[in-house]
Amino acid sequence: MEYTIYTKIKERNGKTTEICAVDLPFYCRCPECNKETEISLFDEIAHNPDIDPFSSRFYCESCTAVFDEIREQVKHTLDDVDNMSAEKLHALSNLLDKFNEDCMEW
Ligand SMILES: [Zn+2]
């Protein structure tokens, strides 16, 4: 046995099988598009010990890519915010409208 944390699943025939905890699949729904996404729960906990299974949200890969792109656009735009034209400010406002409060992790 090369693992120390495992769970046990009892099969119909009464036989009990051990499964290494990190091999268990966990899923969540992307709060943006509702796509089911598999997550590595133990990796997530290692990066964020405050994870709450009742409220933590995980975005799917494609929504994450979209948000990353928007964040990059906003960062480039904010670099020049003091000298921004009304047209650019309007574009920035439109970009920010795509976020809701929960997505604003700079
Ligand atoms: Zn999504």
Tab-separated table of N, CA and C in Angstrom, residues 2-93:
chain	number	residue	atom	x	y	z
A	2	GLU	N	0.789	2.069	-1.058
A	2	GLU	CA	1.646	3.259	-1.135
A	2	GLU	C	0.919	4.538	-0.732
A	3	TYR	N	-0.301	4.407	-0.195
A	3	TYR	CA	-1.028	5.587	0.280
A	3	TYR	C	-1.417	5.379	1.736
A	4	THR	N	-1.712	6.486	2.433
A	4	THR	CA	-2.045	6.388	3.858
A	4	THR	C	-3.488	6.801	4.149
A	5	ILE	N	-4.081	7.656	3.297
A	5	ILE	CA	-5.467	8.091	3.514
A	5	ILE	C	-6.325	7.463	2.429
A	6	TYR	N	-7.348	6.755	2.843
A	6	TYR	CA	-8.179	6.061	1.870
A	6	TYR	C	-9.610	6.004	2.378
A	7	THR	N	-10.513	5.658	1.502
A	7	THR	CA	-11.881	5.425	1.904
A	7	THR	C	-12.228	3.972	1.563
A	8	LYS	N	-13.332	3.496	2.112
A	8	LYS	CA	-13.723	2.114	1.855
A	8	LYS	C	-15.110	2.102	1.232
A	9	ILE	N	-15.243	1.334	0.185
A	9	ILE	CA	-16.532	1.203	-0.479
A	9	ILE	C	-16.979	-0.251	-0.377
A	10	LYS	N	-18.190	-0.417	0.127
A	10	LYS	CA	-18.721	-1.770	0.271
A	10	LYS	C	-19.517	-2.124	-0.978
A	11	GLU	N	-19.120	-3.190	-1.624
A	11	GLU	CA	-19.784	-3.616	-2.846
A	11	GLU	C	-20.998	-4.488	-2.522
A	12	ARG	N	-21.816	-4.760	-3.540
A	12	ARG	CA	-23.044	-5.537	-3.335
A	12	ARG	C	-22.768	-6.925	-2.779
A	13	ASN	N	-21.632	-7.476	-3.184
A	13	ASN	CA	-21.309	-8.827	-2.722
A	13	ASN	C	-20.743	-8.824	-1.298
A	14	GLY	N	-20.731	-7.633	-0.676
A	14	GLY	CA	-20.261	-7.541	0.690
A	14	GLY	C	-18.775	-7.293	0.809
A	15	LYS	N	-18.072	-7.403	-0.304
A	15	LYS	CA	-16.630	-7.184	-0.290
A	15	LYS	C	-16.343	-5.680	-0.123
A	16	THR	N	-15.360	-5.349	0.667
A	16	THR	CA	-14.992	-3.958	0.872
A	16	THR	C	-13.716	-3.636	0.080
A	17	THR	N	-13.770	-2.551	-0.673
A	17	THR	CA	-12.621	-2.132	-1.476
A	17	THR	C	-12.075	-0.822	-0.923
A	18	GLU	N	-10.768	-0.749	-0.807
A	18	GLU	CA	-10.121	0.490	-0.378
A	18	GLU	C	-9.742	1.310	-1.603
A	19	ILE	N	-9.981	2.616	-1.516
A	19	ILE	CA	-9.612	3.520	-2.604
A	19	ILE	C	-8.813	4.675	-2.006
A	20	CYS	N	-7.642	4.909	-2.578
A	20	CYS	CA	-6.804	6.032	-2.130
A	20	CYS	C	-7.618	7.324	-2.247
A	21	ALA	N	-7.604	8.134	-1.199
A	21	ALA	CA	-8.449	9.337	-1.150
A	21	ALA	C	-8.179	10.276	-2.320
A	22	VAL	N	-6.921	10.442	-2.730
A	22	VAL	CA	-6.626	11.405	-3.799
A	22	VAL	C	-7.107	10.912	-5.155
A	23	ASP	N	-7.440	9.628	-5.270
A	23	ASP	CA	-7.955	9.100	-6.535
A	23	ASP	C	-9.456	9.294	-6.678
A	24	LEU	N	-10.125	9.758	-5.618
A	24	LEU	CA	-11.575	9.939	-5.686
A	24	LEU	C	-11.914	11.146	-6.551
A	25	PRO	N	-12.847	11.010	-7.480
A	25	PRO	CA	-13.249	12.162	-8.268
A	25	PRO	C	-14.219	13.045	-7.483
A	26	PHE	N	-14.055	14.342	-7.619
A	26	PHE	CA	-14.989	15.309	-7.041
A	26	PHE	C	-15.424	16.256	-8.149
A	27	TYR	N	-16.641	16.722	-8.063
A	27	TYR	CA	-17.198	17.557	-9.124
A	27	TYR	C	-17.872	18.798	-8.547
A	28	CYS	N	-17.942	19.803	-9.378
A	28	CYS	CA	-18.710	20.990	-9.025
A	28	CYS	C	-19.294	21.539	-10.318
A	29	ARG	N	-20.197	22.478	-10.176
A	29	ARG	CA	-20.780	23.132	-11.345
A	29	ARG	C	-20.206	24.539	-11.439
A	30	CYS	N	-19.764	24.888	-12.634
A	30	CYS	CA	-19.232	26.229	-12.867
A	30	CYS	C	-20.343	27.243	-12.579
A	31	PRO	N	-20.081	28.231	-11.712
A	31	PRO	CA	-21.127	29.207	-11.384
A	31	PRO	C	-21.489	30.115	-12.547
A	32	GLU	N	-20.648	30.138	-13.581
A	32	GLU	CA	-20.927	30.993	-14.732
A	32	GLU	C	-21.764	30.277	-15.797
A	33	CYS	N	-21.365	29.044	-16.165
A	33	CYS	CA	-22.027	28.354	-17.282
A	33	CYS	C	-22.697	27.039	-16.852
A	34	ASN	N	-22.544	26.682	-15.606
A	34	ASN	CA	-23.186	25.487	-15.037
A	34	ASN	C	-22.600	24.171	-15.558
A	35	LYS	N	-21.460	24.229	-16.248
A	35	LYS	CA	-20.829	23.006	-16.744
A	35	LYS	C	-20.238	22.219	-15.573
A	36	GLU	N	-20.467	20.903	-15.593
A	36	GLU	CA	-19.875	20.060	-14.561
A	36	GLU	C	-18.371	19.988	-14.785
A	37	THR	N	-17.626	20.223	-13.716
A	37	THR	CA	-16.177	20.274	-13.802
A	37	THR	C	-15.582	19.388	-12.723
A	38	GLU	N	-14.653	18.530	-13.130
A	38	GLU	CA	-13.973	17.690	-12.141
A	38	GLU	C	-12.854	18.502	-11.510
A	39	ILE	N	-12.762	18.408	-10.185
A	39	ILE	CA	-11.693	19.116	-9.490
A	39	ILE	C	-10.873	18.118	-8.685
A	40	SER	N	-9.619	18.474	-8.459
A	40	SER	CA	-8.764	17.697	-7.580
A	40	SER	C	-8.890	18.324	-6.189
A	41	LEU	N	-9.799	17.774	-5.395
A	41	LEU	CA	-10.123	18.393	-4.111
A	41	LEU	C	-8.894	18.560	-3.223
A	42	PHE	N	-8.028	17.575	-3.211
A	42	PHE	CA	-6.864	17.668	-2.323
A	42	PHE	C	-5.890	18.744	-2.803
A	43	ASP	N	-5.750	18.901	-4.124
A	43	ASP	CA	-4.918	19.990	-4.639
A	43	ASP	C	-5.525	21.340	-4.283
A	44	GLU	N	-6.857	21.427	-4.413
A	44	GLU	CA	-7.532	22.690	-4.106
A	44	GLU	C	-7.350	23.050	-2.628
A	45	ILE	N	-7.490	22.064	-1.755
A	45	ILE	CA	-7.328	22.314	-0.316
A	45	ILE	C	-5.890	22.718	-0.011
A	46	ALA	N	-4.930	22.092	-0.700
A	46	ALA	CA	-3.529	22.442	-0.477
A	46	ALA	C	-3.267	23.905	-0.831
A	47	HIS	N	-3.959	24.404	-1.867
A	47	HIS	CA	-3.761	25.797	-2.292
A	47	HIS	C	-4.638	26.768	-1.513
A	48	ASN	N	-5.759	26.286	-0.987
A	48	ASN	CA	-6.686	27.153	-0.260
A	48	ASN	C	-7.343	26.367	0.873
A	49	PRO	N	-6.715	26.401	2.059
A	49	PRO	CA	-7.254	25.627	3.180
A	49	PRO	C	-8.636	26.100	3.648
A	50	ASP	N	-9.070	27.278	3.199
A	50	ASP	CA	-10.372	27.816	3.626
A	50	ASP	C	-11.526	27.334	2.753
A	51	ILE	N	-11.275	26.372	1.895
A	51	ILE	CA	-12.347	25.880	1.019
A	51	ILE	C	-13.531	25.389	1.854
A	52	ASP	N	-14.703	25.826	1.427
A	52	ASP	CA	-15.941	25.444	2.102
A	52	ASP	C	-16.803	24.677	1.090
A	53	PRO	N	-17.100	23.418	1.366
A	53	PRO	CA	-17.868	22.635	0.392
A	53	PRO	C	-19.281	23.160	0.161
A	54	PHE	N	-19.742	24.070	1.022
A	54	PHE	CA	-21.084	24.602	0.865
A	54	PHE	C	-21.117	25.921	0.093
A	55	SER	N	-19.978	26.589	-0.009
A	55	SER	CA	-20.030	27.889	-0.673
A	55	SER	C	-18.893	28.143	-1.666
A	56	SER	N	-17.814	27.377	-1.620
A	56	SER	CA	-16.709	27.628	-2.544
A	56	SER	C	-17.153	27.336	-3.973
A	57	ARG	N	-16.653	28.160	-4.906
A	57	ARG	CA	-17.066	28.016	-6.295
A	57	ARG	C	-15.833	27.821	-7.165
A	58	PHE	N	-15.975	26.988	-8.173
A	58	PHE	CA	-14.872	26.684	-9.072
A	58	PHE	C	-15.355	26.879	-10.505
A	59	TYR	N	-14.622	27.697	-11.233
A	59	TYR	CA	-14.995	27.961	-12.612
A	59	TYR	C	-14.393	26.913	-13.538
A	60	CYS	N	-15.110	26.602	-14.602
A	60	CYS	CA	-14.599	25.632	-15.574
A	60	CYS	C	-13.429	26.258	-16.335
A	61	GLU	N	-12.743	25.420	-17.099
A	61	GLU	CA	-11.547	25.863	-17.813
A	61	GLU	C	-11.854	26.980	-18.808
A	62	SER	N	-12.947	26.854	-19.555
A	62	SER	CA	-13.229	27.861	-20.583
A	62	SER	C	-13.650	29.193	-19.958
A	63	CYS	N	-14.444	29.171	-18.874
A	63	CYS	CA	-14.808	30.430	-18.213
A	63	CYS	C	-13.574	31.065	-17.573
A	64	THR	N	-12.692	30.252	-17.006
A	64	THR	CA	-11.459	30.775	-16.423
A	64	THR	C	-10.631	31.472	-17.496
A	65	ALA	N	-10.554	30.874	-18.688
A	65	ALA	CA	-9.788	31.476	-19.784
A	65	ALA	C	-10.400	32.817	-20.190
A	66	VAL	N	-11.738	32.878	-20.245
A	66	VAL	CA	-12.409	34.134	-20.604
A	66	VAL	C	-12.113	35.202	-19.554
A	67	PHE	N	-12.237	34.842	-18.266
A	67	PHE	CA	-11.981	35.812	-17.198
A	67	PHE	C	-10.532	36.272	-17.206
A	68	ASP	N	-9.602	35.336	-17.450
A	68	ASP	CA	-8.192	35.708	-17.500
A	68	ASP	C	-7.944	36.718	-18.617
A	69	GLU	N	-8.577	36.495	-19.764
A	69	GLU	CA	-8.429	37.409	-20.891
A	69	GLU	C	-8.994	38.787	-20.532
A	70	ILE	N	-10.166	38.819	-19.912
A	70	ILE	CA	-10.773	40.101	-19.525
A	70	ILE	C	-9.887	40.799	-18.491
A	71	ARG	N	-9.366	40.028	-17.524
A	71	ARG	CA	-8.474	40.622	-16.515
A	71	ARG	C	-7.256	41.269	-17.176
A	72	GLU	N	-6.683	40.575	-18.167
A	72	GLU	CA	-5.524	41.126	-18.867
A	72	GLU	C	-5.893	42.426	-19.575
A	73	GLN	N	-7.057	42.435	-20.237
A	73	GLN	CA	-7.507	43.647	-20.935
A	73	GLN	C	-7.698	44.788	-19.942
A	74	VAL	N	-8.312	44.482	-18.801
A	74	VAL	CA	-8.566	45.528	-17.796
A	74	VAL	C	-7.243	46.049	-17.246
A	75	LYS	N	-6.298	45.140	-16.974
A	75	LYS	CA	-5.002	45.579	-16.437
A	75	LYS	C	-4.306	46.520	-17.410
A	76	HIS	N	-4.329	46.188	-18.706
A	76	HIS	CA	-3.706	47.056	-19.698
A	76	HIS	C	-4.408	48.400	-19.750
A	77	THR	N	-5.736	48.372	-19.646
A	77	THR	CA	-6.496	49.611	-19.697
A	77	THR	C	-6.255	50.445	-18.446
A	78	LEU	N	-6.194	49.796	-17.282
A	78	LEU	CA	-5.996	50.535	-16.031
A	78	LEU	C	-4.627	51.198	-15.961
A	79	ASP	N	-3.644	50.640	-16.674
A	79	ASP	CA	-2.315	51.256	-16.697
A	79	ASP	C	-2.398	52.698	-17.170
A	80	ASP	N	-3.407	52.983	-17.985
A	80	ASP	CA	-3.514	54.292	-18.611
A	80	ASP	C	-4.752	55.053	-18.140
A	81	VAL	N	-5.270	54.697	-16.964
A	81	VAL	CA	-6.566	55.236	-16.544
A	81	VAL	C	-6.555	56.759	-16.366
A	82	ASP	N	-5.417	57.335	-15.947
A	82	ASP	CA	-5.370	58.787	-15.711
A	82	ASP	C	-5.491	59.599	-16.993
A	83	ASN	N	-5.037	59.015	-18.093
A	83	ASN	CA	-5.088	59.734	-19.368
A	83	ASN	C	-6.138	59.157	-20.307
A	84	MET	N	-7.150	58.548	-19.736
A	84	MET	CA	-8.103	57.814	-20.552
A	84	MET	C	-9.164	58.723	-21.163
A	85	SER	N	-9.453	58.459	-22.430
A	85	SER	CA	-10.508	59.204	-23.107
A	85	SER	C	-11.867	58.657	-22.668
A	86	ALA	N	-12.912	59.436	-22.947
A	86	ALA	CA	-14.273	58.992	-22.597
A	86	ALA	C	-14.596	57.663	-23.290
A	87	GLU	N	-14.108	57.518	-24.519
A	87	GLU	CA	-14.367	56.279	-25.263
A	87	GLU	C	-13.733	55.081	-24.559
A	88	LYS	N	-12.483	55.257	-24.104
A	88	LYS	CA	-11.800	54.162	-23.401
A	88	LYS	C	-12.466	53.874	-22.055
A	89	LEU	N	-12.889	54.943	-21.360
A	89	LEU	CA	-13.573	54.738	-20.077
A	89	LEU	C	-14.864	53.950	-20.281
A	90	HIS	N	-15.538	54.231	-21.380
A	90	HIS	CA	-16.770	53.509	-21.680
A	90	HIS	C	-16.464	52.031	-21.951
A	91	ALA	N	-15.363	51.770	-22.688
A	91	ALA	CA	-14.965	50.391	-22.974
A	91	ALA	C	-14.617	49.666	-21.675
A	92	LEU	N	-13.931	50.384	-20.785
A	92	LEU	CA	-13.573	49.799	-19.486
A	92	LEU	C	-14.829	49.468	-18.685
A	93	SER	N	-15.777	50.378	-18.694
A	93	SER	CA	-17.029	50.163	-17.972
A	93	SER	C	-17.749	48.922	-18.498
